[in-house]
CSV table of C-alpha atoms and ligand atoms in Angstrom, one decimal:
chain,number,residue,atom,x,y,z
A,1,UNK,CA,0.0,0.0,0.0
A,2,UNK,CA,1.4,3.4,-1.1
A,3,UNK,CA,1.6,6.1,1.5
A,4,UNK,CA,2.2,9.8,0.7
A,5,UNK,CA,2.5,12.9,2.8
A,6,UNK,CA,-0.3,15.2,1.8
A,7,UNK,CA,0.4,18.9,2.3
A,8,UNK,CA,-3.4,19.5,2.5
A,9,UNK,CA,-3.8,17.5,5.7
A,10,UNK,CA,-0.2,17.6,6.9
A,11,UNK,CA,-0.3,13.8,7.3
A,12,UNK,CA,1.1,10.7,5.7
A,13,UNK,CA,-1.9,9.0,4.2
A,14,UNK,CA,-2.8,5.8,2.3
A,15,UNK,CA,-3.1,6.6,-1.4
A,16,UNK,CA,-6.4,5.9,-2.9
A,17,UNK,CA,-7.3,7.0,-6.4
A,18,UNK,CA,-10.7,8.5,-7.4
A,19,UNK,CA,-11.1,5.9,-10.1
A,20,UNK,CA,-10.1,2.3,-9.7
A,21,UNK,CA,-6.8,1.4,-11.4
A,22,UNK,CA,-6.4,4.9,-12.8
A,23,UNK,CA,-4.4,7.9,-11.5
A,24,UNK,CA,-4.3,11.5,-12.8
A,25,UNK,CA,-1.3,13.5,-11.8
A,26,UNK,CA,-0.4,17.1,-12.5
A,27,UNK,CA,3.0,18.6,-11.9
A,28,UNK,CA,3.7,22.3,-12.4
A,29,UNK,CA,6.3,22.7,-15.1
A,30,UNK,CA,9.1,25.2,-15.8
A,31,UNK,CA,8.9,28.8,-17.0
A,32,UNK,CA,11.3,28.5,-20.0
A,33,UNK,CA,13.3,31.8,-19.9
A,34,UNK,CA,16.5,30.1,-18.7
A,35,UNK,CA,17.8,26.6,-18.5
A,36,UNK,CA,16.6,24.3,-15.7
A,37,UNK,CA,18.5,24.3,-12.5
A,38,UNK,CA,19.3,21.6,-9.9
A,39,UNK,CA,16.1,22.5,-8.0
A,40,UNK,CA,14.0,21.7,-11.1
A,41,UNK,CA,16.0,18.5,-11.6
A,42,UNK,CA,15.2,17.3,-8.1
A,43,UNK,CA,11.5,18.1,-8.5
A,44,UNK,CA,11.0,16.3,-11.8
A,45,UNK,CA,13.2,13.3,-10.8
A,46,UNK,CA,11.1,13.0,-7.5
A,47,UNK,CA,7.8,13.0,-9.3
A,48,UNK,CA,9.2,10.8,-12.1
A,49,UNK,CA,9.9,8.2,-9.4
A,50,UNK,CA,6.3,8.6,-8.2
A,51,UNK,CA,5.1,8.1,-11.7
A,52,UNK,CA,7.1,4.9,-12.1
A,53,UNK,CA,6.0,3.6,-8.6
A,54,UNK,CA,2.4,4.1,-9.6
A,55,UNK,CA,2.9,2.3,-12.9
A,56,UNK,CA,4.7,-0.6,-11.0
A,57,UNK,CA,1.7,-0.9,-8.7
A,58,UNK,CA,-0.4,-1.4,-11.7
A,59,UNK,CA,-2.1,2.0,-12.1
A,60,UNK,CA,-2.8,3.5,-15.5
A,61,UNK,CA,-1.3,6.9,-15.0
A,62,UNK,CA,-2.1,10.1,-16.9
A,63,UNK,CA,0.6,12.6,-16.1
A,64,UNK,CA,0.4,16.2,-17.2
A,65,UNK,CA,3.2,18.7,-16.8
A,66,UNK,CA,2.8,22.2,-18.3
A,67,UNK,CA,5.2,24.7,-19.8
A,68,UNK,CA,4.6,28.3,-18.7
A,69,UNK,CA,5.8,29.8,-22.0
A,70,UNK,CA,4.3,33.3,-21.4
A,71,UNK,CA,5.3,35.2,-18.3
A,72,UNK,CA,6.9,38.6,-17.3
A,73,UNK,CA,10.4,37.1,-17.1
A,74,UNK,CA,10.1,35.7,-20.6
A,75,UNK,CA,8.8,39.0,-22.0
A,76,UNK,CA,11.6,40.9,-20.2
A,77,UNK,CA,14.2,38.5,-21.8
A,78,UNK,CA,12.6,38.9,-25.2
A,79,UNK,CA,12.9,42.7,-24.9
A,80,UNK,CA,16.5,42.4,-23.8
A,81,UNK,CA,17.5,40.0,-26.5
A,82,UNK,CA,15.5,41.1,-29.5
A,83,UNK,CA,14.2,44.6,-28.5
A,84,UNK,CA,10.7,43.2,-28.9
A,85,UNK,CA,8.4,41.6,-26.3
A,86,UNK,CA,6.5,39.8,-29.1
A,87,UNK,CA,9.4,37.6,-29.9
A,88,UNK,CA,8.8,35.5,-26.8
A,89,UNK,CA,8.8,32.2,-28.7
A,90,UNK,CA,12.4,32.9,-29.7
A,91,UNK,CA,13.2,32.9,-26.0
A,92,UNK,CA,11.2,29.9,-25.0
A,93,UNK,CA,11.8,27.6,-28.0
A,94,UNK,CA,15.6,26.9,-27.4
A,95,UNK,CA,15.1,26.7,-23.6
A,96,UNK,CA,12.3,24.1,-24.0
A,97,UNK,CA,14.6,22.0,-26.3
A,98,UNK,CA,17.3,22.1,-23.6
A,99,UNK,CA,14.8,21.2,-20.9
A,100,UNK,CA,13.8,18.1,-22.9
A,101,UNK,CA,17.4,17.2,-23.3
A,102,UNK,CA,18.1,17.6,-19.6
A,103,UNK,CA,15.0,15.5,-18.7
A,104,UNK,CA,16.0,12.7,-21.1
A,105,UNK,CA,19.6,12.8,-19.7
A,106,UNK,CA,18.2,12.4,-16.1
A,107,UNK,CA,16.1,9.5,-17.5
A,108,UNK,CA,12.8,11.2,-16.6
A,109,UNK,CA,9.9,9.6,-18.6
A,110,UNK,CA,8.1,12.1,-20.8
A,111,UNK,CA,4.7,13.0,-19.3
A,112,UNK,CA,1.5,11.9,-21.1
A,113,UNK,CA,0.7,15.5,-21.8
A,114,UNK,CA,3.0,18.5,-21.9
A,115,UNK,CA,0.9,21.4,-22.9
A,116,UNK,CA,2.2,24.9,-23.7
A,117,UNK,CA,0.2,27.7,-22.3
A,118,UNK,CA,0.3,29.6,-25.6
A,119,UNK,CA,-1.3,26.6,-27.3
A,120,UNK,CA,-4.2,26.6,-24.9
A,121,UNK,CA,-5.3,30.2,-24.6
A,122,UNK,CA,-8.8,29.3,-25.6
A,123,UNK,CA,-9.2,26.9,-22.7
A,124,UNK,CA,-7.8,29.5,-20.3
A,125,UNK,CA,-10.2,32.2,-21.6
A,126,UNK,CA,-13.1,29.8,-21.3
A,127,UNK,CA,-12.2,29.0,-17.7
A,128,UNK,CA,-12.1,32.7,-16.9
A,129,UNK,CA,-15.4,33.3,-18.6
A,130,UNK,CA,-17.0,30.6,-16.4
A,131,UNK,CA,-15.5,32.2,-13.3
A,132,UNK,CA,-17.0,35.6,-14.2
A,133,UNK,CA,-20.4,34.0,-15.0
A,134,UNK,CA,-20.3,32.3,-11.6
A,135,UNK,CA,-19.6,35.6,-9.9
A,136,UNK,CA,-16.1,34.5,-8.7
A,137,UNK,CA,-14.1,36.9,-10.8
A,138,UNK,CA,-14.6,40.4,-12.2
A,139,UNK,CA,-13.1,42.6,-14.9
A,140,UNK,CA,-11.5,45.9,-14.2
A,141,UNK,CA,-10.0,48.1,-16.9
A,142,UNK,CA,-9.4,45.2,-19.3
A,143,UNK,CA,-7.8,43.0,-16.5
A,144,UNK,CA,-9.7,40.2,-14.8
A,145,UNK,CA,-9.3,39.4,-11.1
A,146,UNK,CA,-10.3,36.4,-9.0
A,147,UNK,CA,-12.4,37.6,-6.1
A,148,UNK,CA,-10.9,36.1,-2.9
A,149,UNK,CA,-14.0,36.9,-0.8
A,150,UNK,CA,-16.0,34.5,-3.0
A,151,UNK,CA,-13.8,31.6,-1.8
A,152,UNK,CA,-13.9,31.5,2.0
A,153,UNK,CA,-11.6,28.5,2.3
A,154,UNK,CA,-8.7,30.5,0.8
A,155,UNK,CA,-5.5,29.5,2.7
A,156,UNK,CA,-6.5,25.9,3.5
A,157,UNK,CA,-3.4,24.5,1.7
A,158,UNK,CA,-0.8,26.9,3.0
A,159,UNK,CA,-2.5,27.3,6.4
A,160,UNK,CA,-2.5,31.1,6.0
A,161,UNK,CA,-5.3,33.1,7.6
A,162,UNK,CA,-7.1,35.6,5.4
A,163,UNK,CA,-6.8,38.5,7.8
A,164,UNK,CA,-3.0,37.9,8.2
A,165,UNK,CA,-2.6,37.9,4.4
A,166,UNK,CA,-4.7,41.0,4.0
A,167,UNK,CA,-2.6,42.9,6.6
A,168,UNK,CA,0.6,42.0,4.7
A,169,UNK,CA,-0.7,42.6,1.2
A,170,UNK,CA,0.7,45.3,-1.0
A,171,UNK,CA,-1.2,46.7,-3.9
A,172,UNK,CA,0.2,48.1,-7.1
A,173,UNK,CA,-1.6,51.4,-7.7
A,174,UNK,CA,-2.0,50.5,-11.4
A,175,UNK,CA,-4.2,47.5,-10.3
A,176,UNK,CA,-7.8,48.2,-9.6
A,177,UNK,CA,-8.8,45.4,-7.3
A,178,UNK,CA,-11.7,45.1,-5.0
A,179,UNK,CA,-9.6,43.4,-2.4
A,180,UNK,CA,-5.8,43.6,-2.0
A,181,UNK,CA,-5.6,39.8,-2.1
A,182,UNK,CA,-7.4,39.4,-5.4
A,183,UNK,CA,-5.1,38.1,-8.1
A,184,UNK,CA,-5.0,38.5,-11.9
A,185,UNK,CA,-6.5,35.9,-14.2
A,186,UNK,CA,-6.0,38.1,-17.3
A,187,UNK,CA,-3.6,41.0,-17.8
A,188,UNK,CA,-4.5,43.6,-20.4
A,189,UNK,CA,-2.0,44.6,-23.1
A,190,UNK,CA,-2.0,47.2,-25.9
A,191,UNK,CA,-4.4,46.8,-28.8
A,192,UNK,CA,-3.2,44.0,-31.2
A,193,UNK,CA,-0.7,42.5,-28.8
A,194,UNK,CA,-0.8,38.9,-27.5
A,195,UNK,CA,-4.4,37.5,-27.6
A,196,UNK,CA,-7.8,38.9,-28.1
A,197,UNK,CA,-10.4,38.1,-25.4
A,198,UNK,CA,-13.8,39.2,-24.3
A,199,UNK,CA,-12.0,41.8,-22.2
A,200,UNK,CA,-9.8,43.2,-24.9
A,201,UNK,CA,-6.2,42.2,-25.9
A,202,UNK,CA,-4.0,40.6,-23.2
A,203,UNK,CA,-2.5,37.5,-21.8
A,204,UNK,CA,-3.3,35.1,-19.0
A,205,UNK,CA,-2.0,35.4,-15.4
A,206,UNK,CA,0.2,32.6,-14.1
A,207,UNK,CA,-2.1,30.7,-11.8
A,208,UNK,CA,-5.1,30.3,-14.1
A,209,UNK,CA,-3.1,28.2,-16.6
A,210,UNK,CA,-2.7,25.2,-14.3
A,211,UNK,CA,-6.4,25.2,-13.3
A,212,UNK,CA,-7.4,25.4,-16.9
A,213,UNK,CA,-4.8,22.9,-18.2
A,214,UNK,CA,-5.4,20.3,-15.5
A,215,UNK,CA,-9.1,20.5,-16.2
A,216,UNK,CA,-8.6,20.2,-20.0
A,217,UNK,CA,-6.2,17.3,-19.9
A,218,UNK,CA,-7.1,15.4,-16.7
A,219,UNK,CA,-10.5,16.6,-15.6
A,220,UNK,CA,-11.7,19.0,-12.9
A,221,UNK,CA,-10.9,16.5,-10.1
A,222,UNK,CA,-7.5,14.9,-10.0
A,223,UNK,CA,-5.7,12.4,-7.7
A,224,UNK,CA,-2.3,14.1,-7.3
A,225,UNK,CA,-1.1,17.7,-7.8
A,226,UNK,CA,2.6,18.2,-7.2
A,227,UNK,CA,5.4,20.7,-7.3
A,228,UNK,CA,8.2,22.4,-5.4
A,229,UNK,CA,7.6,23.6,-1.8
A,230,UNK,CA,7.8,27.3,-3.0
A,231,UNK,CA,4.6,26.7,-5.1
A,232,UNK,CA,2.4,26.1,-2.1
A,233,UNK,CA,1.7,29.8,-1.7
A,234,UNK,CA,0.4,31.6,-3.6
A,235,UNK,CA,0.4,29.4,-6.7
A,236,UNK,CA,-1.2,26.2,-5.5
A,237,UNK,CA,-3.5,28.1,-3.1
A,238,UNK,CA,-4.7,30.1,-6.1
A,239,UNK,CA,-5.2,27.1,-8.2
A,240,UNK,CA,-7.4,25.5,-5.5
A,241,UNK,CA,-9.4,28.7,-5.3
A,242,UNK,CA,-10.0,29.0,-9.1
A,243,UNK,CA,-10.9,25.4,-9.6
A,244,UNK,CA,-12.9,24.7,-6.4
A,245,UNK,CA,-14.8,28.0,-6.7
A,246,UNK,CA,-16.3,26.5,-9.9
A,247,UNK,CA,-16.7,22.8,-9.0
A,248,UNK,CA,-17.3,22.9,-5.3
A,249,UNK,CA,-15.3,19.7,-5.1
A,250,UNK,CA,-11.7,19.0,-4.0
A,251,UNK,CA,-9.4,19.8,-7.0
A,252,UNK,CA,-6.8,17.3,-6.0
A,253,UNK,CA,-6.9,14.6,-3.3
A,254,UNK,CA,-3.2,14.6,-2.7
A,255,UNK,CA,-1.0,17.8,-2.8
A,256,UNK,CA,2.7,16.8,-2.8
A,257,UNK,CA,5.7,19.1,-2.4
A,258,UNK,CA,9.4,18.2,-2.7
A,259,UNK,CA,11.9,19.9,-0.4
A,260,UNK,CA,14.2,22.7,-1.4
A,261,UNK,CA,17.7,22.4,-2.7
A,262,UNK,CA,19.9,24.5,-0.5
A,263,UNK,CA,23.4,25.8,-1.1
A,264,UNK,CA,25.3,26.6,2.2
A,265,UNK,CA,21.9,26.3,4.0
A,266,UNK,CA,20.3,29.0,1.8
A,267,UNK,CA,17.5,28.1,-0.5
A,268,UNK,CA,18.8,27.7,-4.0
A,269,UNK,CA,16.9,29.8,-6.5
A,270,UNK,CA,17.2,31.7,-9.6
A,271,UNK,CA,16.1,34.9,-7.9
A,272,UNK,CA,18.8,34.6,-5.2
A,273,UNK,CA,21.5,34.0,-7.9
A,274,UNK,CA,22.9,31.0,-6.0
A,275,UNK,CA,22.1,28.2,-8.3
A,276,UNK,CA,23.6,25.7,-10.8
A,277,UNK,CA,21.9,24.8,-14.0
A,278,UNK,CA,21.7,21.0,-14.8
A,279,UNK,CA,23.9,21.6,-17.8
A,280,UNK,CA,26.6,23.1,-15.5
A,281,UNK,CA,26.5,20.0,-13.4
A,282,UNK,CA,26.4,17.6,-16.3
A,283,UNK,CA,29.8,19.0,-17.4
A,284,UNK,CA,31.3,17.5,-14.3
A,285,UNK,CA,29.1,14.6,-13.4
A,286,UNK,CA,27.2,12.1,-15.5
A,287,UNK,CA,23.4,12.8,-15.3
A,288,UNK,CA,22.9,9.3,-13.8
A,289,UNK,CA,25.2,10.3,-10.9
A,290,UNK,CA,23.0,13.4,-10.4
A,291,UNK,CA,19.9,11.2,-10.4
A,292,UNK,CA,21.5,8.8,-7.9
A,293,UNK,CA,22.5,11.8,-5.8
A,294,UNK,CA,18.8,12.9,-5.6
A,295,UNK,CA,17.8,9.3,-4.8
A,296,UNK,CA,20.1,9.3,-1.8
A,297,UNK,CA,17.8,11.9,-0.2
A,298,UNK,CA,14.1,11.5,0.6
A,299,UNK,CA,12.2,13.8,-1.7
A,300,UNK,CA,10.6,16.0,1.0
A,301,UNK,CA,13.8,16.5,3.0
A,302,UNK,CA,15.9,19.6,2.2
A,303,UNK,CA,19.0,18.8,0.2
A,304,UNK,CA,22.2,20.8,0.8
A,305,UNK,CA,23.9,20.5,-2.6
A,306,UNK,CA,27.6,20.3,-2.7
A,307,UNK,CA,30.2,19.0,-5.2
A,308,UNK,CA,31.9,17.2,-2.4
A,309,UNK,CA,28.7,15.1,-1.8
A,310,UNK,CA,28.3,14.7,-5.6
A,311,UNK,CA,31.9,13.2,-5.7
A,312,UNK,CA,30.9,10.8,-2.9
A,313,UNK,CA,27.8,9.8,-4.8
A,314,UNK,CA,29.9,9.3,-7.9
A,315,UNK,CA,32.1,6.8,-6.0
A,316,UNK,CA,29.2,4.8,-4.6
A,317,UNK,CA,27.3,4.8,-7.9
A,318,UNK,CA,30.5,3.5,-9.6
A,319,UNK,CA,30.8,0.7,-7.0
A,320,UNK,CA,27.1,-0.2,-7.3
A,321,UNK,CA,27.0,-0.3,-11.1
A,322,UNK,CA,30.3,-2.3,-11.2
A,323,UNK,CA,28.4,-5.0,-9.5
A,324,UNK,CA,25.0,-4.7,-11.2
A,325,UNK,CA,26.4,-4.3,-14.7
A,326,UNK,CA,28.7,-7.3,-14.4
A,327,UNK,CA,25.9,-9.9,-15.0
A,328,UNK,CA,23.8,-10.0,-18.1
A,329,UNK,CA,20.1,-10.1,-17.3
A,330,UNK,CA,17.4,-10.8,-19.8
A,331,UNK,CA,14.9,-8.3,-18.4
A,332,UNK,CA,12.8,-5.8,-20.2
A,333,UNK,CA,9.5,-7.2,-19.0
A,334,UNK,CA,7.8,-4.4,-17.1
A,335,UNK,CA,8.2,-5.0,-13.4
A,336,UNK,CA,5.0,-5.4,-11.6
A,337,UNK,CA,4.8,-5.3,-7.8
A,338,UNK,CA,2.9,-8.5,-7.4
A,339,UNK,CA,5.5,-10.5,-9.4
A,340,UNK,CA,8.5,-9.6,-7.3
A,341,UNK,CA,10.1,-12.8,-5.8
A,342,UNK,CA,13.1,-11.9,-3.8
A,343,UNK,CA,12.8,-10.7,-0.2
A,344,UNK,CA,15.4,-8.0,-0.9
A,345,UNK,CA,13.5,-6.5,-3.8
A,346,UNK,CA,10.3,-6.7,-1.8
A,347,UNK,CA,11.9,-5.0,1.1
A,348,UNK,CA,13.3,-2.3,-1.2
A,349,UNK,CA,9.8,-1.7,-2.7
A,350,UNK,CA,8.3,-1.4,0.8
A,351,UNK,CA,10.5,1.6,1.4
A,352,UNK,CA,9.5,3.2,-1.9
A,353,UNK,CA,5.9,2.8,-1.0
A,354,UNK,CA,6.5,4.5,2.3
A,355,UNK,CA,6.4,8.1,1.0
A,356,UNK,CA,9.1,7.4,-1.6
A,357,UNK,CA,11.8,6.6,1.0
A,358,UNK,CA,14.6,6.2,-1.5
A,359,UNK,CA,17.5,6.4,1.0
A,360,UNK,CA,15.8,3.7,3.0
A,361,UNK,CA,15.5,1.6,-0.2
A,362,UNK,CA,19.2,2.1,-0.9
A,363,UNK,CA,20.0,1.1,2.7
A,364,UNK,CA,18.3,-2.3,2.2
A,365,UNK,CA,20.3,-2.7,-1.0
A,366,UNK,CA,23.7,-1.9,0.5
A,367,UNK,CA,23.0,-4.1,3.6
A,368,UNK,CA,22.2,-7.0,1.3
A,369,UNK,CA,24.9,-6.4,-1.4
A,370,UNK,CA,26.7,-9.7,-0.7
A,371,UNK,CA,23.5,-11.7,-1.3
A,372,UNK,CA,22.8,-9.7,-4.4
A,373,UNK,CA,26.3,-10.3,-5.8
A,374,UNK,CA,26.1,-14.0,-5.2
A,375,UNK,CA,22.7,-14.7,-6.7
A,376,UNK,CA,22.0,-13.9,-10.3
A,377,UNK,CA,18.3,-14.1,-10.0
A,378,UNK,CA,18.2,-11.6,-7.1
A,379,UNK,CA,20.7,-9.4,-8.8
A,380,UNK,CA,18.6,-9.2,-12.0
A,381,UNK,CA,15.4,-8.5,-10.0
A,382,UNK,CA,17.1,-5.7,-8.0
A,383,UNK,CA,18.6,-4.3,-11.2
A,384,UNK,CA,15.2,-4.3,-12.9
A,385,UNK,CA,13.7,-2.5,-9.9
A,386,UNK,CA,16.4,0.2,-10.0
A,387,UNK,CA,16.1,0.6,-13.7
A,388,UNK,CA,12.3,0.7,-14.1
A,389,UNK,CA,11.1,2.1,-10.8
A,390,UNK,CA,13.9,4.3,-9.6
A,391,UNK,CA,15.0,5.2,-13.1
A,392,UNK,CA,18.8,4.4,-12.7
A,393,UNK,CA,20.2,3.0,-15.8
A,394,UNK,CA,22.7,0.7,-13.8
A,395,UNK,CA,25.2,0.9,-16.6
A,396,UNK,CA,28.7,0.7,-15.2
A,397,UNK,CA,30.0,4.2,-14.8
A,398,UNK,CA,33.7,4.1,-13.7
A,399,UNK,CA,34.9,7.0,-11.6
A,400,UNK,CA,36.6,9.4,-14.0
A,401,UNK,CA,40.3,9.8,-13.8
A,402,UNK,CA,41.3,13.1,-12.2
A,403,UNK,CA,42.4,15.5,-14.8
A,404,UNK,CA,44.5,18.4,-13.5
A,405,UNK,CA,44.1,21.3,-16.0
A,406,UNK,CA,46.6,24.2,-16.0
A,407,UNK,CA,43.9,26.3,-14.4
A,408,UNK,CA,43.6,23.8,-11.5
A,409,UNK,CA,47.4,23.4,-11.2
A,410,UNK,CA,47.7,27.2,-11.0
A,411,UNK,CA,45.1,27.4,-8.1
A,412,UNK,CA,46.8,24.5,-6.3
A,413,UNK,CA,50.2,26.3,-6.5
A,414,UNK,CA,48.7,29.6,-5.4
A,415,UNK,CA,47.2,27.9,-2.4
A,416,UNK,CA,50.5,26.2,-1.5
A,417,UNK,CA,52.2,29.7,-1.6
A,418,UNK,CA,49.4,31.1,0.7
A,419,UNK,CA,49.9,28.2,3.1
A,420,UNK,CA,53.7,28.6,3.0
A,421,UNK,CA,53.3,32.3,4.0
A,422,UNK,CA,50.6,31.3,6.6
A,423,UNK,CA,47.9,33.3,4.8
A,424,UNK,CA,45.2,30.8,6.0
A,425,UNK,CA,42.3,33.0,4.9
A,426,UNK,CA,43.5,33.1,1.3
A,427,UNK,CA,44.3,29.4,1.4
A,428,UNK,CA,40.8,28.5,2.6
A,429,UNK,CA,39.3,30.7,-0.1
A,430,UNK,CA,41.2,28.9,-2.8
A,431,UNK,CA,40.3,25.6,-1.3
A,432,UNK,CA,36.6,26.7,-1.6
A,433,UNK,CA,37.2,27.7,-5.2
A,434,UNK,CA,38.7,24.3,-6.0
A,435,UNK,CA,35.8,22.6,-4.3
A,436,UNK,CA,33.3,24.5,-6.4
A,437,UNK,CA,35.2,23.3,-9.5
A,438,UNK,CA,34.9,19.7,-8.2
A,439,UNK,CA,38.3,19.2,-6.6
A,440,UNK,CA,39.0,18.3,-3.0
A,441,UNK,CA,42.4,19.2,-1.6
A,442,UNK,CA,43.9,17.0,1.0
A,443,UNK,CA,46.8,18.5,2.9
A,444,UNK,CA,49.8,16.8,4.3
A,445,UNK,CA,51.9,18.4,6.9
A,446,UNK,CA,54.2,21.1,5.6
A,447,UNK,CA,57.8,20.7,6.7
B,1,LIG,ZN1,1.0,25.3,-11.5
């Protein structure tokens, strides 16, 4: 039985789907104005594992992940690069291609649906029209806003109180809202720009796209809605308000959120400028090592990213794949949970079913490595599980030989000089620099 921690209730609950044998799952996708970073990688690997676990249990899963290909940041970039906001597709096209490459490199299965917002403007406009007709939204100067006072349960996911939110709300004077908490469903633009709508030319706000796309591709009630922790408020809260204001039914039964990726105990994010793109990391580490590194952490726990830990992960993945890739297995049959024979693989699956406890699963594997090594049948079953359910290719990945480039050599020498002149501060700084480049310096006593 699968158990998942539901943000809505704050509890770990037994998973039950709305329809027998079927699961609908929506995961908020990227805003393609720049390449995906490690935080995105972690999010999509986490929910790819969930997707694979659900399939292994025997569910027929419909998985939708959108692409927010219209947004303020994209328009800003289009203006910067091309001197024209209307060339936004020239910004998003190449980034989306890179994203698909990154996801394939991480061995994330493609979702069943991957809609672009700009391909679905009609569905979004229709959704807004319905909200206005139901009295849950209103137009104001060509913009349309969702009316928070029409949804008294607002705050139920993030556990925010309306009065607290209202006290802290800041209102842009250009926005004519009835309540400072009301949020934009449609943003007006000059005549002829973007899309025409019943309220004039404009473009959709961010939150409405996910309500509209989930409803179009999966239905107005879904089993699982997932994303990063930073999306709980306001994005997911607003999605709930939009959808449930129309349906009066729970939008999603399970709301799942993966933990942050931190760098030096600070949240990693594009806006803080302390982030690594997946492509940066792939230059130093094989994408399978990156996936393995994610798997060594439970998806809800914060992950303090470091190249040092990545190097450790690389070593253990090399050791593991040396064993698993040494024996040919005639696999390729889809692994189903009820056909697993070995106690080791059964025990591993139990950990996965317990809120995707991947480190617990690896713990079982490492404890039983001797038995796995010595029994071909068990080895092949464990390998199949890792390949199909955890998404690790298990192809032998030797540790790369250490290459000392002239740049690295130069840094090492500078650090030696700093140490010789007892300039410990500078020596530490260079050590940190080397660490960021993926090199760990080990000192012996100076004579
Ligand atoms: Zn979303």
